[in-house]
Short mmCIF file of C-alpha atoms in Angstrom, two decimals:
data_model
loop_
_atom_site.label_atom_id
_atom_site.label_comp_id
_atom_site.label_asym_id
_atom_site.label_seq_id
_atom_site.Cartn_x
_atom_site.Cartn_y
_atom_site.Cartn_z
CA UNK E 15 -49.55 8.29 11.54
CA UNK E 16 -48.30 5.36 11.39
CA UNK E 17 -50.65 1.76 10.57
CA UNK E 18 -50.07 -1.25 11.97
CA UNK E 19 -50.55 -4.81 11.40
CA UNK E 20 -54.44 -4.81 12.36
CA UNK E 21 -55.06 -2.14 9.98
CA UNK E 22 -55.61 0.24 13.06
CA UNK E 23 -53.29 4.26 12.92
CA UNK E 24 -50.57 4.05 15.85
CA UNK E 25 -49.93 7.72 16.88
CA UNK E 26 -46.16 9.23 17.44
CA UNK E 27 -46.52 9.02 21.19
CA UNK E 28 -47.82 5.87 20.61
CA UNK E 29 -44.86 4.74 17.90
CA UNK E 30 -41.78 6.39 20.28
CA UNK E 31 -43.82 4.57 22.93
CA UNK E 32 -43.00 0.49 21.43
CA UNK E 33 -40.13 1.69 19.90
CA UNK E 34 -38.95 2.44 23.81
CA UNK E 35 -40.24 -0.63 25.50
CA UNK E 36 -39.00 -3.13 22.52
CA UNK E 37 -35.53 -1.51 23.09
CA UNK E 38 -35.76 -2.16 26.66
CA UNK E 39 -36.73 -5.97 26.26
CA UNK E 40 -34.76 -6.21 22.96
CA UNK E 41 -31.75 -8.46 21.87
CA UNK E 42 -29.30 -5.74 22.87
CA UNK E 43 -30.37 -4.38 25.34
CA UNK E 44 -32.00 -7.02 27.78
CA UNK E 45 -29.10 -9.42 28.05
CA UNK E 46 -26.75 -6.60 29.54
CA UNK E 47 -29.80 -5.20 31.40
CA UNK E 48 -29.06 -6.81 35.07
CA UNK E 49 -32.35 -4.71 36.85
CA UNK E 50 -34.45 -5.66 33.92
CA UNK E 51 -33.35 -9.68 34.08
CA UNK E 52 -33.83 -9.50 37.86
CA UNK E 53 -37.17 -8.22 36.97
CA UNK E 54 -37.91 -11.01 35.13
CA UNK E 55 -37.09 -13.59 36.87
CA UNK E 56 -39.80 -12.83 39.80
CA UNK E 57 -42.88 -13.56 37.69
CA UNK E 58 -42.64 -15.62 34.90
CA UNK E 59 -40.71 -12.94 33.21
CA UNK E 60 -43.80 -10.43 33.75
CA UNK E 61 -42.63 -6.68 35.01
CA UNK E 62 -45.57 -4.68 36.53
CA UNK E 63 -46.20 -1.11 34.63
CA UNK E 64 -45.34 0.66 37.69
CA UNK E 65 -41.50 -0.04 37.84
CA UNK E 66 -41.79 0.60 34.18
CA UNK E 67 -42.37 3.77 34.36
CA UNK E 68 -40.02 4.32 36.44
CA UNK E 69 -37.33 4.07 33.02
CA UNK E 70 -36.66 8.24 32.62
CA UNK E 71 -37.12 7.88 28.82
CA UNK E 72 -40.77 5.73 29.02
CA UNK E 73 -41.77 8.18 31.93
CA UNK E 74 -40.70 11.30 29.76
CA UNK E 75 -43.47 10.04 27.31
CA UNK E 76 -46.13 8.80 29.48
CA UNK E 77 -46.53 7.58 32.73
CA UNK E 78 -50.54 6.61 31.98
CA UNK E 79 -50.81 2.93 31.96
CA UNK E 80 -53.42 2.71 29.51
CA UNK E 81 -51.71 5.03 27.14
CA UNK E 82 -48.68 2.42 26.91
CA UNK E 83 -51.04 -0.38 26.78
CA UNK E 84 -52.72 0.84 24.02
CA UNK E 85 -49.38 1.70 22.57
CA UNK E 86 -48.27 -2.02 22.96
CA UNK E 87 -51.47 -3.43 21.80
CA UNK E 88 -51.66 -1.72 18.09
CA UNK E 89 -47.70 -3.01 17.97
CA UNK E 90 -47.32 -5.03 14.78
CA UNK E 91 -43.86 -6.47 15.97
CA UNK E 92 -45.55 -8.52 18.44
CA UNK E 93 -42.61 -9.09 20.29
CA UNK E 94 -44.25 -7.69 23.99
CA UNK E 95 -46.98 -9.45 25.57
CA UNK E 96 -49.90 -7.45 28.36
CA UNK E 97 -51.58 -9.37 31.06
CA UNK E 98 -55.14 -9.83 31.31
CA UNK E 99 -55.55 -6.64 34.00
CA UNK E 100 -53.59 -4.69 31.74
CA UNK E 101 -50.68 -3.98 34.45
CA UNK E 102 -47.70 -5.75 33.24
CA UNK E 103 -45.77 -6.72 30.70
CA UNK E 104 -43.25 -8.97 29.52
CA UNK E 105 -41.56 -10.34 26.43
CA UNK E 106 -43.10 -12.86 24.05
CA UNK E 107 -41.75 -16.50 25.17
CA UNK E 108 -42.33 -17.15 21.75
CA UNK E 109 -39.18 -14.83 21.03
CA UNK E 110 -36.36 -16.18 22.83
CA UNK E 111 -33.40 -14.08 23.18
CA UNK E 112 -30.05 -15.25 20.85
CA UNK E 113 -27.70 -17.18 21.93
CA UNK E 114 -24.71 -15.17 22.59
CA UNK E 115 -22.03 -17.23 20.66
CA UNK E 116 -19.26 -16.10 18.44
CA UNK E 117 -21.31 -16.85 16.06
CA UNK E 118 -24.29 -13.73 16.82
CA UNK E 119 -21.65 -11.92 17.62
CA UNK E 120 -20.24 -11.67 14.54
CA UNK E 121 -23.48 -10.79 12.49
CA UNK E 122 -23.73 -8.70 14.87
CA UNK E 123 -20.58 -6.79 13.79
CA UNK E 124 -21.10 -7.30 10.36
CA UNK E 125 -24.27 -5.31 10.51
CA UNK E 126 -22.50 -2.35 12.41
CA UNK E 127 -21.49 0.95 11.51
CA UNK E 128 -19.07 3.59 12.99
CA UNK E 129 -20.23 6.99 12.43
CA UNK E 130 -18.10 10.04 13.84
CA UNK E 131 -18.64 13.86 13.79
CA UNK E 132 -21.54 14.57 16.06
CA UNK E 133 -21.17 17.35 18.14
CA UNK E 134 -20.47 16.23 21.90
CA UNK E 135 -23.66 18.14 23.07
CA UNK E 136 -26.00 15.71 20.50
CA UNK E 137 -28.16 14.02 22.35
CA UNK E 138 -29.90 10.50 21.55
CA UNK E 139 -32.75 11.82 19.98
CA UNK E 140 -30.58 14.31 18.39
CA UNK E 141 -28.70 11.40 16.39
CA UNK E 142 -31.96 8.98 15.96
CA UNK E 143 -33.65 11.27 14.36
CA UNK E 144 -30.63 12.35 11.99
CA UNK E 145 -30.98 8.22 11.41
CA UNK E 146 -34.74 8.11 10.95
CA UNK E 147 -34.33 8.11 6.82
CA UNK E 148 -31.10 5.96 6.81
CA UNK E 149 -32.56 2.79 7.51
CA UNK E 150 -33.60 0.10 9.75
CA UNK E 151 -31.58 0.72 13.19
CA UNK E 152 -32.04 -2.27 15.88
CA UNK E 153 -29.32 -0.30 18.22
CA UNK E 154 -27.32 2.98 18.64
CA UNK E 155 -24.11 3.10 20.89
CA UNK E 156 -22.77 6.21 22.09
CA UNK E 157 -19.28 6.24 22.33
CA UNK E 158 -18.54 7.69 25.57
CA UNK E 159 -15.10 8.06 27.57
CA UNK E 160 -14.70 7.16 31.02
CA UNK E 161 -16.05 10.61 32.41
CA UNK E 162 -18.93 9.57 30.43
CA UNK E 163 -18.73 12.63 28.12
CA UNK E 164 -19.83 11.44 24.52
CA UNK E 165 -17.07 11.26 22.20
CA UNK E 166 -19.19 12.36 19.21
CA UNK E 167 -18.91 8.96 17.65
CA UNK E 168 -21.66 5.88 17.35
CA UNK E 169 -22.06 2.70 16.16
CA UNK E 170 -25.41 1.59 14.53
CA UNK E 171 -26.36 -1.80 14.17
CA UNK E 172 -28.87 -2.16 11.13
CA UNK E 173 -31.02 -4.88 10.76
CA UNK E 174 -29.31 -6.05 8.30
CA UNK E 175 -26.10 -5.76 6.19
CA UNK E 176 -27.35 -5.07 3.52
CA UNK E 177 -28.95 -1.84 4.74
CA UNK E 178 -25.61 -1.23 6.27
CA UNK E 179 -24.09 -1.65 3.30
CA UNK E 180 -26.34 0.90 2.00
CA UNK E 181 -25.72 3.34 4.40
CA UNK E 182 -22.21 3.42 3.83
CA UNK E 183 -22.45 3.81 -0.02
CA UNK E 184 -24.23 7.24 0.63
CA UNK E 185 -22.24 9.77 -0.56
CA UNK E 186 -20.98 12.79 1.34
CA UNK E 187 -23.12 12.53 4.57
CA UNK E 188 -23.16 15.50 7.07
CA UNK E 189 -24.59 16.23 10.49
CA UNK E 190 -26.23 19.46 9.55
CA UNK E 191 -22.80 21.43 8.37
CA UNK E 192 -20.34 18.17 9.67
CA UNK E 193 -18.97 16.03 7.27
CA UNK E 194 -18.69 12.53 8.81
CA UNK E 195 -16.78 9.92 8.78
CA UNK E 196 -18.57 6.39 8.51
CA UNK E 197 -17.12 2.80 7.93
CA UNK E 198 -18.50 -0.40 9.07
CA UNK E 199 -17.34 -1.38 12.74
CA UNK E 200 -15.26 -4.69 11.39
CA UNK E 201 -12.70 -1.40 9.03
CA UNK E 202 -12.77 0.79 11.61
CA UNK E 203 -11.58 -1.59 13.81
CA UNK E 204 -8.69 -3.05 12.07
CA UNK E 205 -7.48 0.57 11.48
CA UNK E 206 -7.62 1.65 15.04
CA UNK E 207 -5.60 -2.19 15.77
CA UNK E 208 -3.02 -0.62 13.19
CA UNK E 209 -2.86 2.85 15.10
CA UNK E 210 -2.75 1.58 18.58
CA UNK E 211 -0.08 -1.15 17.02
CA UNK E 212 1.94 2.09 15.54
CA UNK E 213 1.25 4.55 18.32
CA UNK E 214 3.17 1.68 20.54
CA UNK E 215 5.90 1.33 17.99
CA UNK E 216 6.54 5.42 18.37
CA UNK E 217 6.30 5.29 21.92
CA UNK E 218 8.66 2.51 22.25
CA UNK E 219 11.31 4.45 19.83
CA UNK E 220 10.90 6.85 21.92
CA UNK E 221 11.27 5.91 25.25
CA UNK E 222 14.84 4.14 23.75
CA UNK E 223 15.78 7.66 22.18
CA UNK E 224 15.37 9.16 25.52
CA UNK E 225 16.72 6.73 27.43
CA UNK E 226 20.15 6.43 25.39
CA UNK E 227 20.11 10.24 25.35
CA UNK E 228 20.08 10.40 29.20
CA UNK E 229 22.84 7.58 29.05
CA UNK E 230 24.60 9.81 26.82
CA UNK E 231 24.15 13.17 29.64
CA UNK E 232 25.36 10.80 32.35
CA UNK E 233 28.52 9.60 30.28
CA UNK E 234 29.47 12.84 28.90
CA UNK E 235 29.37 14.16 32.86
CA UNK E 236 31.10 11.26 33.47
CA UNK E 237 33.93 12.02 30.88
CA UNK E 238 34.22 15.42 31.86
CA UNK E 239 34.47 15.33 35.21
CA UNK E 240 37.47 12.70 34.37
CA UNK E 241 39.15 15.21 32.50
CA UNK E 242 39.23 17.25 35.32
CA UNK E 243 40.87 14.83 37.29
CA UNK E 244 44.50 15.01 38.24
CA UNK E 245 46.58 12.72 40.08
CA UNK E 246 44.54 9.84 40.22
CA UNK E 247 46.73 7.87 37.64
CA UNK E 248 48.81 5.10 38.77
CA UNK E 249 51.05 3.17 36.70
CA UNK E 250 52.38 -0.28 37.60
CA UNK E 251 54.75 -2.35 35.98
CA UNK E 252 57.52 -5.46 36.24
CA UNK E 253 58.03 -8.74 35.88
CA UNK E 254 54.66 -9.82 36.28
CA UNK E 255 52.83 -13.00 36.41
CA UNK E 256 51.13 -14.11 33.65
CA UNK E 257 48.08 -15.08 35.53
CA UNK E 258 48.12 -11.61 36.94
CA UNK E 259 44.18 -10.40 36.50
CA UNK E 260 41.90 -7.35 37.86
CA UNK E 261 41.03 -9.35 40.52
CA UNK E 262 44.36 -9.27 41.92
CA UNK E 263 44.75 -5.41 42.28
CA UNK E 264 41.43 -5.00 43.80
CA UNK E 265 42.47 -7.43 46.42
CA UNK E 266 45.55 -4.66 46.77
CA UNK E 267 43.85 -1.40 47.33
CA UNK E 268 40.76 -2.92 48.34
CA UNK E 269 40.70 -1.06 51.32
CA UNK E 270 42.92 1.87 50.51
CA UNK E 271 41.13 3.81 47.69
CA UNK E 272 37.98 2.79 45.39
CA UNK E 273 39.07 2.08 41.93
CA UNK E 274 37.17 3.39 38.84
CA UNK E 275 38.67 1.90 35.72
CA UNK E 276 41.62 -0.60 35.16
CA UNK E 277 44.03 -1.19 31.91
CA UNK E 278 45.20 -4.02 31.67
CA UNK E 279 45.57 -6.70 29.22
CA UNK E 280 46.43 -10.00 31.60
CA UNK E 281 49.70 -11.45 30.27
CA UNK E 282 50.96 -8.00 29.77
CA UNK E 283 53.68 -6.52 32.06
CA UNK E 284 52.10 -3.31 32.86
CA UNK E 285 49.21 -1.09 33.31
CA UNK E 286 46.97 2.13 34.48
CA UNK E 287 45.27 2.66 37.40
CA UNK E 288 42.19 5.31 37.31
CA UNK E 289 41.27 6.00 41.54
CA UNK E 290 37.92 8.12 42.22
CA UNK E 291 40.39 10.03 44.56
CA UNK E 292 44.04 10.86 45.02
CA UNK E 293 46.25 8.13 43.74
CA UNK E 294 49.31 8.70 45.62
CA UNK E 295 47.08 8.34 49.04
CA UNK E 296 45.42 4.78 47.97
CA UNK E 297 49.43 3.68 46.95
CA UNK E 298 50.73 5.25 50.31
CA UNK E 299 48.11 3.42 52.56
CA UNK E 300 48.58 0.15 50.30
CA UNK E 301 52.41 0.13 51.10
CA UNK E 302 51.73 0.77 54.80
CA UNK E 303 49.49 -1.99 55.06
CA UNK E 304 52.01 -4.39 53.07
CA UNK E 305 54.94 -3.27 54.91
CA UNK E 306 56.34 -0.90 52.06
CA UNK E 307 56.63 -3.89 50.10
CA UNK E 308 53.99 -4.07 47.41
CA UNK E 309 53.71 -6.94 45.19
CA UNK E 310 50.97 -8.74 42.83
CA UNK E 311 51.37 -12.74 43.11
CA UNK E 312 54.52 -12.72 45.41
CA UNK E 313 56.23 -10.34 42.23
CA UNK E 314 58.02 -7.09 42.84
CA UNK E 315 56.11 -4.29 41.02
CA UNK E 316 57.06 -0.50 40.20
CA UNK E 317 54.74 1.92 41.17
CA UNK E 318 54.70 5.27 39.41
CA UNK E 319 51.79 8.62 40.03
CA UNK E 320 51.44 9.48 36.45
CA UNK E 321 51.78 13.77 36.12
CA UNK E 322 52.25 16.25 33.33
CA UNK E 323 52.30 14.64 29.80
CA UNK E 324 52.45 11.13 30.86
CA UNK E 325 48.89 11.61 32.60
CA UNK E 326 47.18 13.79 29.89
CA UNK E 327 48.00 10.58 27.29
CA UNK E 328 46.90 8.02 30.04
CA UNK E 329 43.53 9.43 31.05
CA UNK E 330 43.07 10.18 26.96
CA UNK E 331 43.58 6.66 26.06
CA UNK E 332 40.96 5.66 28.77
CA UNK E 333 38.03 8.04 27.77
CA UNK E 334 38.50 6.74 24.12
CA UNK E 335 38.32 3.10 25.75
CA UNK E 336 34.94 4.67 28.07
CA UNK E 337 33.82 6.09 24.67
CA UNK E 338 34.16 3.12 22.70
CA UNK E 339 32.58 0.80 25.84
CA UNK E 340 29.77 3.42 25.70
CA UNK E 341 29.03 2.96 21.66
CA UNK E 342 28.73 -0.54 22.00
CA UNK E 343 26.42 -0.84 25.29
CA UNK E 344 24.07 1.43 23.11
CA UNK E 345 24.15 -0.64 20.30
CA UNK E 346 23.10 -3.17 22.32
CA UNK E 347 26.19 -5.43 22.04
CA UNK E 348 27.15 -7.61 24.93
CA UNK E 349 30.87 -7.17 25.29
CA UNK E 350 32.77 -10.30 27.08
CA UNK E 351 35.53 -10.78 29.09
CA UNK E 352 34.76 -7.07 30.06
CA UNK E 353 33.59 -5.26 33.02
CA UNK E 354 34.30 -4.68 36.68
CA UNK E 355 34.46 -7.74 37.33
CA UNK E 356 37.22 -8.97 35.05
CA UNK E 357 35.92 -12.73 35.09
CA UNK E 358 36.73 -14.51 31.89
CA UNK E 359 34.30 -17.33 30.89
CA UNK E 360 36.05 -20.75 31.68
CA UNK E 361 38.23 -21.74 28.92
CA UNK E 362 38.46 -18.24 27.15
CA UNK E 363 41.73 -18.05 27.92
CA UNK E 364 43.38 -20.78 26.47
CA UNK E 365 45.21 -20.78 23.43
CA UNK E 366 45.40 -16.76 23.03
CA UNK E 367 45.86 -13.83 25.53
CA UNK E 368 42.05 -12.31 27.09
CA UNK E 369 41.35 -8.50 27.36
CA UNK E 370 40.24 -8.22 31.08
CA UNK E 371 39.69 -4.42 31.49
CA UNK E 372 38.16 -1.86 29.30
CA UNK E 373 34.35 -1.29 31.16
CA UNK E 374 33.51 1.26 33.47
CA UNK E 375 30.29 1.36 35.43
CA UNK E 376 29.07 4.86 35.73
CA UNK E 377 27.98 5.99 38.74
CA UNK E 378 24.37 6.87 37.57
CA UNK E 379 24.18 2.91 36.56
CA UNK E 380 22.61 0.44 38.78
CA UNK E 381 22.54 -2.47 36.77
CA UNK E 382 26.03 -3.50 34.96
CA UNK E 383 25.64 -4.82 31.89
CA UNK E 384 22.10 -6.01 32.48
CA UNK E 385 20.88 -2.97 31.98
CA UNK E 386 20.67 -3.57 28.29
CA UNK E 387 18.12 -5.80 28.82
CA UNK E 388 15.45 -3.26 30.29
CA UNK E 389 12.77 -3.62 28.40
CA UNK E 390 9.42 -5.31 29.70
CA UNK E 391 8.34 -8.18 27.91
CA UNK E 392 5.51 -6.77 25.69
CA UNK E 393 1.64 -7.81 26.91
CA UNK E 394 -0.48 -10.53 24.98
CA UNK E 395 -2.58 -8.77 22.27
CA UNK E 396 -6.44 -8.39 23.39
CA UNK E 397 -8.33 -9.78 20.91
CA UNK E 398 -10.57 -7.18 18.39
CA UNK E 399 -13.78 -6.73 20.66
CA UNK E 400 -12.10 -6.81 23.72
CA UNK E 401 -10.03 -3.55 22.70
CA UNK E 402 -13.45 -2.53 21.44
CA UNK E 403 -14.67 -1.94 25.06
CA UNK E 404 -12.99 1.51 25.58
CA UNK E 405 -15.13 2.46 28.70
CA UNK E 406 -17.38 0.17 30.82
CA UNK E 407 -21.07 0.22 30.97
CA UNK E 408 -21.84 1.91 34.25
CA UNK E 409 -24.03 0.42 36.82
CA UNK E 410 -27.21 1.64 36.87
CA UNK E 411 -30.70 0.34 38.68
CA UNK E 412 -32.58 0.62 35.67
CA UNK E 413 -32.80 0.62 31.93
CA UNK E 414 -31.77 3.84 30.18
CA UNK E 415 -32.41 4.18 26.67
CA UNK E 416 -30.13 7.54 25.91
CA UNK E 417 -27.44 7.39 28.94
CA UNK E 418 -25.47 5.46 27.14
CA UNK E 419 -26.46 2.53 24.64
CA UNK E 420 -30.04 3.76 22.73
#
């Protein structure tokens, strides 16, 4: 039995009876309580008895409204007030709820403790009663996920933290055969911060590894299937203009045969042709169209099908180009005055020869050489608490002490 302030015994019922209704119009639970602050606001902040009992947990230990009066009456907390007929309630104007600044927040925190190793069946009277001899508890949490399955972690908030504190010095503590883990909320936090912060660090190495590796797959198909290729060299040299670029043989066999690769070094007086298809076709149809007489920037060109030897040396010199192209893309490096495109940046030119050739966009790429640049920019950082909230409060019509917060 437990005495209260008037001298007079309060019963268990009677103690699990104020303990329940002083949760329900407590500082943590009534300002998150939207039935129970609609209730309020009706009459002067009085709630009749009968939607009380309506709360499962008060109704599971009495629905008799002179049994909870009674109850509330020997209360020495006196922070619940009874009307003169005895048939509501309400809390004491005379105990204001907090303000909810940063400020009570924080205490708040400081006063908290996260305690893990319950079993996922353990109920709320399973764990306040395993708390009953720790200390002063204003509040128990229930971690839950977003099934609402309990995660078999809580956080307590003690009156104060110095009984916090005290909690966490005891040595050893168990839940019957569990060892558990316990550290105030404000460590526990700043190590899951660091996890989450590493966990993202691993994930992003990894979606790179995987993404370079597939980059890899695609190239090596690439270079293989090159290797396989016959035919589809052409050679070109001459007298040729030194202002002679890329852009200029595209405009050639633009519509005569699709062009995967060029090498050519502008200035230079000759160079290699790589076709997707048949070389001697995209030269044949390129001649027909210009009359048999082929030139770049009104110059006469030769134009020679590499075979044999001469083609097995070509193609090798242009995967070690591809392969060189590739190790640099992966390393991130933007390479200029190099790509499909052939443009040089204005001025680049002057005063020493540009390379113009030397990139080849696979045909798994979309992008060019933008796609080095894939990565989203990362989100702004929720601050502690926010990350805190792992799983909303679910809407409910009335209090529950036990389906989810105490």
């Amino acid at each position: 039995m437990a005495e209260n302030g008037d001298g007079e015994n309060m019963s268990v019922l009677e103690s699990k009876i104020c303990q329940q209704i002083e949760y329900y119009f407590g500082n943590h639970n009534l300002p998150r309580d939207k039935f129970l602050k609609e209730q309020i606001k009706l009459d002067d902040g009085w709630v009749p008895l009968e939607v009380m009992i309506k709360f499962n947990r008060l109704s599971r230990l009495s629905k008799d409204f002179s049994v909870i009066v009674e109850a509330l009456r020997k209360s020495k907390t006196g922070l619940m007030e009874i009307n003169e007929d005895k048939t509501k309630i309400r809390r004491s104007p005379n105990k204001p709820l907090p303000e909810l600044n940063d400020q009570y927040k924080a205490a708040i925190k400081n006063r908290s403790v996260y305690v893990k190793g319950f079993p996922l069946d353990a109920t709320l009277d399973d764990i306040k009663e395993w708390l009953e001899d720790k200390g002063p508890v204003e509040n128990i949490q229930m971690r839950r996920t977003l099934q609402r399955t309990f995660k078999g972690s809580i956080f307590a908030v003690f009156d104060s933290i110095e009984s916090a504190k005290k909690f966490t010095e005891i040595p050893n503590q168990k839940y019957k055969d569990t060892e558990l883990i316990v550290l105030f909320k404000e460590e526990y936090c700043t190590k899951k911060n660091e996890e989450r912060r590493q966990n993202k660090v691993e994930a992003k190495a990894r979606a790179k590894q995987e993404k370079e590796e597939k980059q890899k797959q695609a190239a090596d198909a690439e270079m293989k299937s090159l290797e396989e290729k016959t035919g589809c060299l052409l050679k070109f040299f001459g007298d040729l203009d030194d202002q002679t670029c890329r852009e200029d043989l595209h405009d050639v066999f633009s519509d005569h045969g699709e062009i995967k690769w060029i090498h050519f070094v502008r200035g230079a007086k000759e160079g290699i042709i790589l076709f997707k298809d048949i070389a001697k076709e995209a030269l044949g149809k390129a001649k027909e169209a210009h009359n048999g007489n082929l030139q770049l920037r009104n110059k006469d060109v030769t134009w020679e099908v590499l075979e044999g030897d001469a083609e097995k040396e070509a193609l090798k010199k242009i995967l070690e180009d591809q392969q060189e192209l590739l190790k640099q893309k992966t390393k991130g490096r933007k390479i200029k005055g190099k790509g499909r495109g052939g443009k040089i940046p204005q001025g680049a030119h002057k005063g020493k020869v540009q390379f113009q050739g030397k990139k080849i966009k696979f045909e798994h790429e979309e992008g060019g050489e933008d796609d080095t640049k894939t990565e989203p920019a990362s989100p702004k950082k929720r601050p502690l608490e926010e990350m805190e909230k792992e799983e909303p409060a679910p809407k409910q019509l009335k209090t529950e002490n036990g389906d989810g917060d105490q």
